Coordinates of C-alpha atoms and ligand atoms in Angstrom, one line a residue:
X1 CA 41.0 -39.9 68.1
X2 CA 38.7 -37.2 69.3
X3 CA 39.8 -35.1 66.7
X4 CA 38.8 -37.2 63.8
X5 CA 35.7 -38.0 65.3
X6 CA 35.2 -34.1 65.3
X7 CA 36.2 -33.9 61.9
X8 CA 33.7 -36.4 60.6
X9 CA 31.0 -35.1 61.8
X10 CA 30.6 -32.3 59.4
X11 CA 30.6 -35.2 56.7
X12 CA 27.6 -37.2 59.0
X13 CA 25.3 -33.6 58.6
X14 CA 25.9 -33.5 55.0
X15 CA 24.9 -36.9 54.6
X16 CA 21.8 -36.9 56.5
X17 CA 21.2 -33.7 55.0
X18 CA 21.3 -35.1 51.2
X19 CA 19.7 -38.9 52.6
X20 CA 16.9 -36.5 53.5
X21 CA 16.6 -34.4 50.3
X22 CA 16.6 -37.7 48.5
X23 CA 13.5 -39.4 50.2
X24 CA 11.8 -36.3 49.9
X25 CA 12.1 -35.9 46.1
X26 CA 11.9 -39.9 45.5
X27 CA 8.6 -39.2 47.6
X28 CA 8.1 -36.8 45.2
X29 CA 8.6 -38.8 42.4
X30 CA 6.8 -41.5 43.8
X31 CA 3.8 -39.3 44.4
X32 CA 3.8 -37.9 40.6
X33 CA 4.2 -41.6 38.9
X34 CA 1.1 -42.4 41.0
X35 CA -0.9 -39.4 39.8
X36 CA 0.2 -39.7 35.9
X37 CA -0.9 -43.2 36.5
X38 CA -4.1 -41.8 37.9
X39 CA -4.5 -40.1 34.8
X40 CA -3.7 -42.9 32.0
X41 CA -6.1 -44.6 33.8
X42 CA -8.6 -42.0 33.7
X43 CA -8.0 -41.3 30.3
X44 CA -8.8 -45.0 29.3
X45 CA -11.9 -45.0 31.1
X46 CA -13.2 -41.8 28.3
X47 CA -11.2 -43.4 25.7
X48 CA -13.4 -47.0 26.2
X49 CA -16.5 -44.7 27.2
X50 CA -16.6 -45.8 31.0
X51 CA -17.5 -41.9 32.1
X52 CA -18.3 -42.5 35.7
X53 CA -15.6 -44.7 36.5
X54 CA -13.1 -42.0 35.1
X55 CA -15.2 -38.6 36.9
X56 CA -14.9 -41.1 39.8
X57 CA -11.3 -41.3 39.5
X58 CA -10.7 -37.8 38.6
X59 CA -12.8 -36.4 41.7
X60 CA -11.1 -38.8 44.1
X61 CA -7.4 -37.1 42.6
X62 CA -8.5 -33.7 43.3
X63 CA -7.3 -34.3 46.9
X64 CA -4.0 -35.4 46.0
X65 CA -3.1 -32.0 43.8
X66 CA -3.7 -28.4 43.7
X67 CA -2.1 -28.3 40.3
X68 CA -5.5 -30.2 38.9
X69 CA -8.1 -28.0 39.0
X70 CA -7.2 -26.9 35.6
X71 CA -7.5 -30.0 34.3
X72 CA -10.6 -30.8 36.0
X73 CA -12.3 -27.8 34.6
X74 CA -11.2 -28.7 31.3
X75 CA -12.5 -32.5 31.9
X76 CA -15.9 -31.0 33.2
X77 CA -16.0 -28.5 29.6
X78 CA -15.3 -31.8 27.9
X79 CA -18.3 -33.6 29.6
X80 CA -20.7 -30.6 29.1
X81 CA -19.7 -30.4 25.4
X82 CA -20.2 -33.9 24.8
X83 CA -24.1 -33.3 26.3
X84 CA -22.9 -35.5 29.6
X85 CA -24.0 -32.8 32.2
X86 CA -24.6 -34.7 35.2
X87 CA -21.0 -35.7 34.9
X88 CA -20.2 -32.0 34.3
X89 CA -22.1 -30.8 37.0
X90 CA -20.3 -33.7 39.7
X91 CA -17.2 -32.4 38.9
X92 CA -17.9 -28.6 39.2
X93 CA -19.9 -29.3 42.3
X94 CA -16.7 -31.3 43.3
X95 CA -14.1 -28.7 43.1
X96 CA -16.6 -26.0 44.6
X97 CA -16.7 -27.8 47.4
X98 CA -12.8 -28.0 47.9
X99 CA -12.6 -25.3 51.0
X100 CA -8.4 -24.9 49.5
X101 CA -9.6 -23.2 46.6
X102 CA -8.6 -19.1 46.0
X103 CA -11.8 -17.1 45.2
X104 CA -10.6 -16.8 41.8
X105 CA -10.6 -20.7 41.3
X106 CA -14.1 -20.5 42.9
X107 CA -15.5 -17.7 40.7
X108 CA -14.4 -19.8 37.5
X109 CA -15.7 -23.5 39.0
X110 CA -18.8 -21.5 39.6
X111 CA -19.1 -19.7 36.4
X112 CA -18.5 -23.3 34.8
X113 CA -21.5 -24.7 37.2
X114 CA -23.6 -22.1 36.1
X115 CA -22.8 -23.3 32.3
X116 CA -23.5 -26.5 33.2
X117 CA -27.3 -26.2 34.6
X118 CA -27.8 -23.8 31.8
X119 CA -27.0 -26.4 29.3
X120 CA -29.5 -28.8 31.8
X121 CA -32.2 -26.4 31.5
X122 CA -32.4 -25.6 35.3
X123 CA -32.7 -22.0 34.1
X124 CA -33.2 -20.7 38.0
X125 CA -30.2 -21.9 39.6
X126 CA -27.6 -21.2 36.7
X127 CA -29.5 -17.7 36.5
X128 CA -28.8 -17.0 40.6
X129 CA -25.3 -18.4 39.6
X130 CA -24.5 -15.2 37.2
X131 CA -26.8 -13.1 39.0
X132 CA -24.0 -13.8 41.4
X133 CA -21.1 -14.0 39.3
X134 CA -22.2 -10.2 37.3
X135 CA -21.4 -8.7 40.6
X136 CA -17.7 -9.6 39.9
X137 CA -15.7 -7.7 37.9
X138 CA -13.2 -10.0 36.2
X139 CA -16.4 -12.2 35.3
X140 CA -19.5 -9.7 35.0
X141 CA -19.2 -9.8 30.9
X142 CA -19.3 -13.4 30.5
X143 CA -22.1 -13.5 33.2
X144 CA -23.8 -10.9 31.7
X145 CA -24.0 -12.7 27.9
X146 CA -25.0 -16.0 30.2
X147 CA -28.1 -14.4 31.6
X148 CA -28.7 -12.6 28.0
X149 CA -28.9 -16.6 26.7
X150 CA -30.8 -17.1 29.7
X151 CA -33.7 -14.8 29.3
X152 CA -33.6 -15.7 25.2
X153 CA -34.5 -19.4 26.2
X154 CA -37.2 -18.5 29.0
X155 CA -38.7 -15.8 26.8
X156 CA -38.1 -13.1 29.6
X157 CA -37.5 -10.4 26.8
X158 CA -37.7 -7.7 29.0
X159 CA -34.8 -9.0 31.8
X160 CA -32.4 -9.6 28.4
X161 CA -33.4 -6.0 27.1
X162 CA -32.6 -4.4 30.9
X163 CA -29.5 -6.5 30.8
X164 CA -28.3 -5.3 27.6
X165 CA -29.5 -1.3 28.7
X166 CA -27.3 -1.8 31.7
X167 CA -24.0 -2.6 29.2
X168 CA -21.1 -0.3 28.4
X169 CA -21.8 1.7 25.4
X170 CA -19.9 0.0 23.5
X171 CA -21.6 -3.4 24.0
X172 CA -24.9 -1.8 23.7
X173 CA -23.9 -1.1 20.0
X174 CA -22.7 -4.8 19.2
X175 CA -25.7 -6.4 20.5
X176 CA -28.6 -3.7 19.4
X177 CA -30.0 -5.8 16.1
X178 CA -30.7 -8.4 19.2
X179 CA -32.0 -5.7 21.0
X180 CA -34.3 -4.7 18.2
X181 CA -35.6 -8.1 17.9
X182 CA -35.9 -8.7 21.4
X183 CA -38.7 -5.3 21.5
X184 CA -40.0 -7.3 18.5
X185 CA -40.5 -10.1 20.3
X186 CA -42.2 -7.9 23.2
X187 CA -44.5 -6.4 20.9
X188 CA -45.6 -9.9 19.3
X189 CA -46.9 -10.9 22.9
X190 CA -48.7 -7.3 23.9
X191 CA -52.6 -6.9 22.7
X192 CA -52.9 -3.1 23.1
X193 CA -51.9 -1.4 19.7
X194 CA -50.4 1.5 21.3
X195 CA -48.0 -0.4 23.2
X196 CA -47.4 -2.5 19.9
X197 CA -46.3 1.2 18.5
X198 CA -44.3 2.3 21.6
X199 CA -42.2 -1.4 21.6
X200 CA -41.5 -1.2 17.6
X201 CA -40.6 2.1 18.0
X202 CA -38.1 1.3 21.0
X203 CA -37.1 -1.4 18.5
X204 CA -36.6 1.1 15.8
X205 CA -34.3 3.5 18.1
X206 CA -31.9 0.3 18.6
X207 CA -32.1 -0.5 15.1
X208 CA -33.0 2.0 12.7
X209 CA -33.0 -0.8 9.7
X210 CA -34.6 -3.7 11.4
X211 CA -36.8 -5.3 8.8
X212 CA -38.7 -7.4 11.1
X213 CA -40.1 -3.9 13.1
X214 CA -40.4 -2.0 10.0
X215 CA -42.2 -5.1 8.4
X216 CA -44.9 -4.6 12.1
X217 CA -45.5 -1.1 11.5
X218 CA -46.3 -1.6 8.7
X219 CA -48.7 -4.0 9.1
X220 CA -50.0 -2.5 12.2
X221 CA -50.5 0.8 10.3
X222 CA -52.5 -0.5 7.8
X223 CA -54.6 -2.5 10.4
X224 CA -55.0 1.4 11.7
X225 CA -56.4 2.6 8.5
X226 CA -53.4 4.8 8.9
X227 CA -52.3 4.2 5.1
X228 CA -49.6 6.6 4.4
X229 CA -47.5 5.8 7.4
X230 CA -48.0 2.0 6.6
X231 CA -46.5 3.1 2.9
X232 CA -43.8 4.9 4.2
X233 CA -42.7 1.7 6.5
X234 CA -42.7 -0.4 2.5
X235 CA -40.5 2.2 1.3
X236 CA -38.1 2.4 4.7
X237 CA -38.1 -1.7 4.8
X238 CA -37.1 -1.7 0.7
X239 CA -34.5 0.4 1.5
X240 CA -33.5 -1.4 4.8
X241 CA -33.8 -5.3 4.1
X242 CA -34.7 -5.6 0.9
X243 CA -34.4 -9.9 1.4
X244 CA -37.9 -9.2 3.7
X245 CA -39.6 -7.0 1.2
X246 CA -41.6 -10.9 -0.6
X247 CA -43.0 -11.3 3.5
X248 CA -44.9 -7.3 3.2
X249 CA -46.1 -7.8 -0.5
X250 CA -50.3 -8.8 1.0
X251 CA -49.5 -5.4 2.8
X252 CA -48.1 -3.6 -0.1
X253 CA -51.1 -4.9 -2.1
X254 CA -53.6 -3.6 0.3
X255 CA -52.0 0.2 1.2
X256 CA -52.2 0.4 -2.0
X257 CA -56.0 -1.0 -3.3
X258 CA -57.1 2.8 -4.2
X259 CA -57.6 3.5 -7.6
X260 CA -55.3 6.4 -7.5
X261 CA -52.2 4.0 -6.0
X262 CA -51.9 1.5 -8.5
X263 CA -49.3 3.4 -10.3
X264 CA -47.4 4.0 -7.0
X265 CA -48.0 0.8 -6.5
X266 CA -46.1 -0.5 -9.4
X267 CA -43.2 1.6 -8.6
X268 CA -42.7 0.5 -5.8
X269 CA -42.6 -3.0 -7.0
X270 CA -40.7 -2.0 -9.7
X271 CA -38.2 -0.2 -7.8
X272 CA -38.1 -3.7 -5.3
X273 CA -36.9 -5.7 -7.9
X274 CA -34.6 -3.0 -9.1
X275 CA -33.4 -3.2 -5.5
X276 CA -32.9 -6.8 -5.8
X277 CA -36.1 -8.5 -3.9
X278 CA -36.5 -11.5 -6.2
X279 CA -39.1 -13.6 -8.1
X280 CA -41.8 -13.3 -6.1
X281 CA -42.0 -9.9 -6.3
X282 CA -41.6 -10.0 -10.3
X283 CA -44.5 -11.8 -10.0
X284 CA -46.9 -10.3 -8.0
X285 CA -46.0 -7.5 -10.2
X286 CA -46.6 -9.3 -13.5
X287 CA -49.8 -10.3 -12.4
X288 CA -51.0 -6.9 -11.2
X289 CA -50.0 -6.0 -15.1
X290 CA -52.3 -8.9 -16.1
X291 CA -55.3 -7.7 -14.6
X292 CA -54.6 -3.8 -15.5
X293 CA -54.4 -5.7 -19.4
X294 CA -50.6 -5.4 -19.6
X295 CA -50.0 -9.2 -20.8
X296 CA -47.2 -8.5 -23.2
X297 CA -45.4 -6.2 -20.3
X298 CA -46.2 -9.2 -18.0
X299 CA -44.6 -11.5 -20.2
X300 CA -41.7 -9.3 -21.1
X301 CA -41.3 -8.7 -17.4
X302 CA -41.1 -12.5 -16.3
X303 CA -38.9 -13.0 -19.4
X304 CA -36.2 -10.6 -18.7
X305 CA -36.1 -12.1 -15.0
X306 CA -35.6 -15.8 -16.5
X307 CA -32.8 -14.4 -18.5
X308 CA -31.1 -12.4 -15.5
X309 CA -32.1 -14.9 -12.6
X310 CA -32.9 -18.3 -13.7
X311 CA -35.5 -19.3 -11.1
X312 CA -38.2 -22.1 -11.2
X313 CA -41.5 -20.0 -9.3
X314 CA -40.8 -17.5 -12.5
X315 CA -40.6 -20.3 -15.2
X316 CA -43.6 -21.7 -13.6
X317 CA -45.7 -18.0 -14.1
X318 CA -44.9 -17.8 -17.5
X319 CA -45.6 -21.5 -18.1
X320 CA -49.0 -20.5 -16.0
X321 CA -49.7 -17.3 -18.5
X322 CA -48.8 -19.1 -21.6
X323 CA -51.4 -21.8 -20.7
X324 CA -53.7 -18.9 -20.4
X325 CA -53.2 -18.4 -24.1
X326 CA -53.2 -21.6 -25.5
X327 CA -55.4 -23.0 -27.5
X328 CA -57.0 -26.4 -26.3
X329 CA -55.3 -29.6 -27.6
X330 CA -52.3 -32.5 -26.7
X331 CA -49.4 -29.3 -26.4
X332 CA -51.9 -27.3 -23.7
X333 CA -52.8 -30.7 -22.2
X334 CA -48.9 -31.4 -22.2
X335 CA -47.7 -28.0 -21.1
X336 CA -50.0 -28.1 -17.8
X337 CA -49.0 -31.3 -17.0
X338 CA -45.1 -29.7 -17.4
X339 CA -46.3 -26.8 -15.4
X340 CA -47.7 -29.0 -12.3
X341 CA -44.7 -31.1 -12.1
X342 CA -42.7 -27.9 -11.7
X343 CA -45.5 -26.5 -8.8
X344 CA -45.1 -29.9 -6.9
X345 CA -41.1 -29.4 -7.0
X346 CA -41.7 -25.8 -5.7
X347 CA -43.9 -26.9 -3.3
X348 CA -41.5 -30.0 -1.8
X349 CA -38.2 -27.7 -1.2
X350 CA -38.3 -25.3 1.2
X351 CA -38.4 -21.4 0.8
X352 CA -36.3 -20.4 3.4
X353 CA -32.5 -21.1 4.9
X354 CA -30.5 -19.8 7.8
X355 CA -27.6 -18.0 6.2
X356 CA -25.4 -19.0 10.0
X357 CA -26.0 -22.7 10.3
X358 CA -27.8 -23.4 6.7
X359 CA -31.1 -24.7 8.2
X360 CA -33.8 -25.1 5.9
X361 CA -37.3 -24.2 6.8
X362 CA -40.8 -23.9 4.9
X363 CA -41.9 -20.9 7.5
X364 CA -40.1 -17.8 8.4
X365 CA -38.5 -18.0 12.0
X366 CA -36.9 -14.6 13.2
X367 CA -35.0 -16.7 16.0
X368 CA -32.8 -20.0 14.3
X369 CA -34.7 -23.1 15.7
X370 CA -31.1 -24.5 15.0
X371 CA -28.5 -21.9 16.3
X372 CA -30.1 -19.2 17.9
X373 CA -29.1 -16.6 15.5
X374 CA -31.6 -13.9 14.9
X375 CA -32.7 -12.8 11.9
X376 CA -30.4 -15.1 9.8
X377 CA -33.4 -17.1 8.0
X378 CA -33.7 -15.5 4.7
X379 CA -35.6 -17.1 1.5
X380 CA -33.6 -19.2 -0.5
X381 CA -32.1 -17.2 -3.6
X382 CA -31.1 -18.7 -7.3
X383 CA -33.1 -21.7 -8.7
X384 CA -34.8 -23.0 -6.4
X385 CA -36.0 -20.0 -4.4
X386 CA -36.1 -15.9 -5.2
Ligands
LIG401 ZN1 -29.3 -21.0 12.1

C-alpha cells in the first residue's frame, strides 16, 4: 500500500505543479482582458471627445503595465497635435514621475515634455528641458533643432546662431540660408551702421547668395553715399535671387540718378528682365524710357512682355501710356474707366505668396507668418502678379 502511495506522489507534484502554472497564466489572462478593456474604454472616451476622462484612465493604467509607456507617449503626441497640451503635458508629467522608468524612457518622456511646453509657449522651461536633454548624445540633435525653434520664436537670434556654430559641419551647411537670415535679422535690430556691415557680412559668409543681405547692403551702401559698392550688391543680388530684384528697384533708381548712369542703369534693368525679374521691372524700365522720350521703345517693350508673359500690372501700363496719347472723347473717357477697374483688381489680390505653405500676403515677410519657413514668400508670378 505504501508503495503505491509512493508512486503517486510523483503524479500529486506534477499536478500541483501544472494547477499552479494555470492560475498564474489565467491570472495573466485575466490581468490583460482587464487592461484591453481599459483601453476600449479609453479609446471611446477620445472617440466621443471626453479627453479627461480617457488621460484619466490612461494615467491611472500606467501602474498596471510597463509595456505602456509607448503607448502613452504616443497618446500624449496625439493630444499635443490636436492643440490639447494641458492633457499632453499630464501625461508626460505622469510617466516622468514613474520612479520604474530606464533613463532612456526618461530622456524621451522628457524630450516629449519639453515639446509639449514649447507648443504652450512656456519658452523657459521647455528651453532648460533641451538645454538638458543637448547634453545627451542619443538626443542632442533633436534638442538642438528644439532650442533652434526656440530662440526663432523668442527672437534670441544670437543663441540660435551660437547653437547652429556649435553643429557638426555638416549640419552647419544644411541650415546656413537660416543662418544667413538669422544675422539678417540681427542686423535689422542694431542702430550702428558698422555693425549693420559686420552682421550682413557674417550673413554673407554663411550665404554667399542670400538676397535678403545682399538686398541690405545695398541699401545701406547707398545710405553711405558709397555708390559703387551699393551697385555692385544690384548686380550680385540679380545674379543671386533674381525673384527679390522688384524689392531693390527705389535703390537701383537712386545709385543710379547721375547723368552719366542712366545707360548703366538701363542695362541693368534690361539685363533683370532678361534674367527673368518680371513686370514690375519692365515697367519701371519703360517708364524711365518715357521720360528719356523713348515712347515707341516703351511701348514696344511693354508689348513684347504682354506677348511673352500675359500679366495684368503690364496691360494696365500700356492701357496708362495709351491714355497718355489719346485724344479726348467717349473712347479715352471709356478706356480710363477700363484702366481703373483693372488698378482696383491689382490692388485687391495680393502681390506676394509663400511658395512652402501658399500663404498670401500684401507685404514681404522674410519669416512665413504661417509656417515658419524663411525666405519662401516670393511675389506672385503669371497674371495676376510679375
Ligand atoms: Zn509659409
Amino acid at each position: 500500500m505504501l508503495e503505491i502511495l509512493f508512486l503517486l506522489l510523483p503524479i500529486a507534484a506534477g499536478y500541483g505543479w501544472y494547477m499552479g502554472r494555470r492560475s498564474i497564466r489565467q491570472k495573466q489572462k485575466r490581468s490583460r482582458k482587464q487592461l484591453s478593456r481599459d483601453y476600449f474604454t479609453g479609446l471611446n472616451f477620445l472617440l466621443s471627445n471626453e479627453s479627461d476622462k480617457a488621460v484619466d484612465l490612461f494615467i491611472s493604467m500606467l501602474d498596471v503595465d510597463d509595456d505602456t509607456i509607448d503607448t502613452h507617449l504616443s497618446l500624449g503626441s496625439l493630444f499635443r497635435k490636436r492643440g490639447e497640451v494641458d492633457r499632453s503635458i499630464r501625461i508626460h508629467q505622469n510617466l516622468i514621475a514613474r520612479p520604474s522608468l530606464t533613463n532612456e524612457q526618461r530622456d524621451i518622456a522628457m524630450m516629449e515634455l519639453g515639446k509639449d511646453y514649447l507648443a504652450a509657449g512656456f519658452y523657459d522651461r521647455a528651453e532648460e528641458i533641451f538645454l538638458n536633454l543637448v547634453q545627451q548624445d542619443d538626443h542632442s540633435e533633436e534638442a538642438e533643432d528644439q532650442l533652434i525653434a526656440i530662440y526663432q520664436v523668442t527672437k534670441d537670434w544670437l543663441k540660435a546662431i551660437n547653437i547652429i556654430k556649435s553643429l557638426k559641419r555638416k549640419r552647419q551647411q544644411s541650415l546656413k540660408h537660416l543662418c544667413a537670415h538669422l544675422y539678417c535679422e540681427l542686423a535689422d535690430e542694431q542702430t550702428d551702421p558698422d555693425l549693420k556691415f559686420k552682421t550682413l557680412t557674417l550673413a554673407l559668409k554663411q550665404d554667399s547668395d542670400c538676397g535678403r543681405a545682399l538686398l541690405n547692403l545695398a541699401k545701406l551702401y547707398l545710405a553711405q553715399q558709397d555708390i559703387g559698392r551699393s551697385k555692385e550688391m544690384l548686380h550680385r543680388l540679380k545674379k543671386a535671387d533674381i525673384e527679390l530684384f522688384p524689392e531693390a528697384l527705389t535703390i537701383a533708381n537712386q545709385a543710379y540718378q547721375a547723368k552719366a548712369d542712366q545707360q548703366a542703369y538701363r542695362e541693368l534693368l534690361h539685363e533683370a528682365i532678361l534674367t527673368g525679374a518680371g513686370a514690375s521691372v519692365a515697367i519701371t524700365l519703360a517708364q524711365h524710357m518715357i521720360e528719356q522720350g523713348d515712347v515707341q521703345d516703351a511701348e514696344k517693350l511693354i508689348l513684347d512682355g504682354l506677348y511673352r508673359h500675359p500679366t495684368m500690372k503690364s496691360f494696365q501700363h500700356l492701357m496708362k501710356m495709351q491714355l497718355q496719347q489719346a485724344e479726348d472723347g467717349q473712347a479715352k473717357k471709356s478706356l480710363n474707366m477700363l484702366a481703373e477697374l483693372v488698378e482696383q483688381q491689382i490692388k485687391f489680390r495680393p502681390s506676394y505668396r509663400c511658395l512652402e505653405c501658399g500663404f498670401p500676403s500684401h507685404t514681404l515677410y522674410w519669416h512665413c507668418p504661417s509656417c515658419k519657413s524663411w525666405g519662401t514668400i516670393k511675389r506672385i508670378r503669371g497674371l495676376d502678379g510679375e
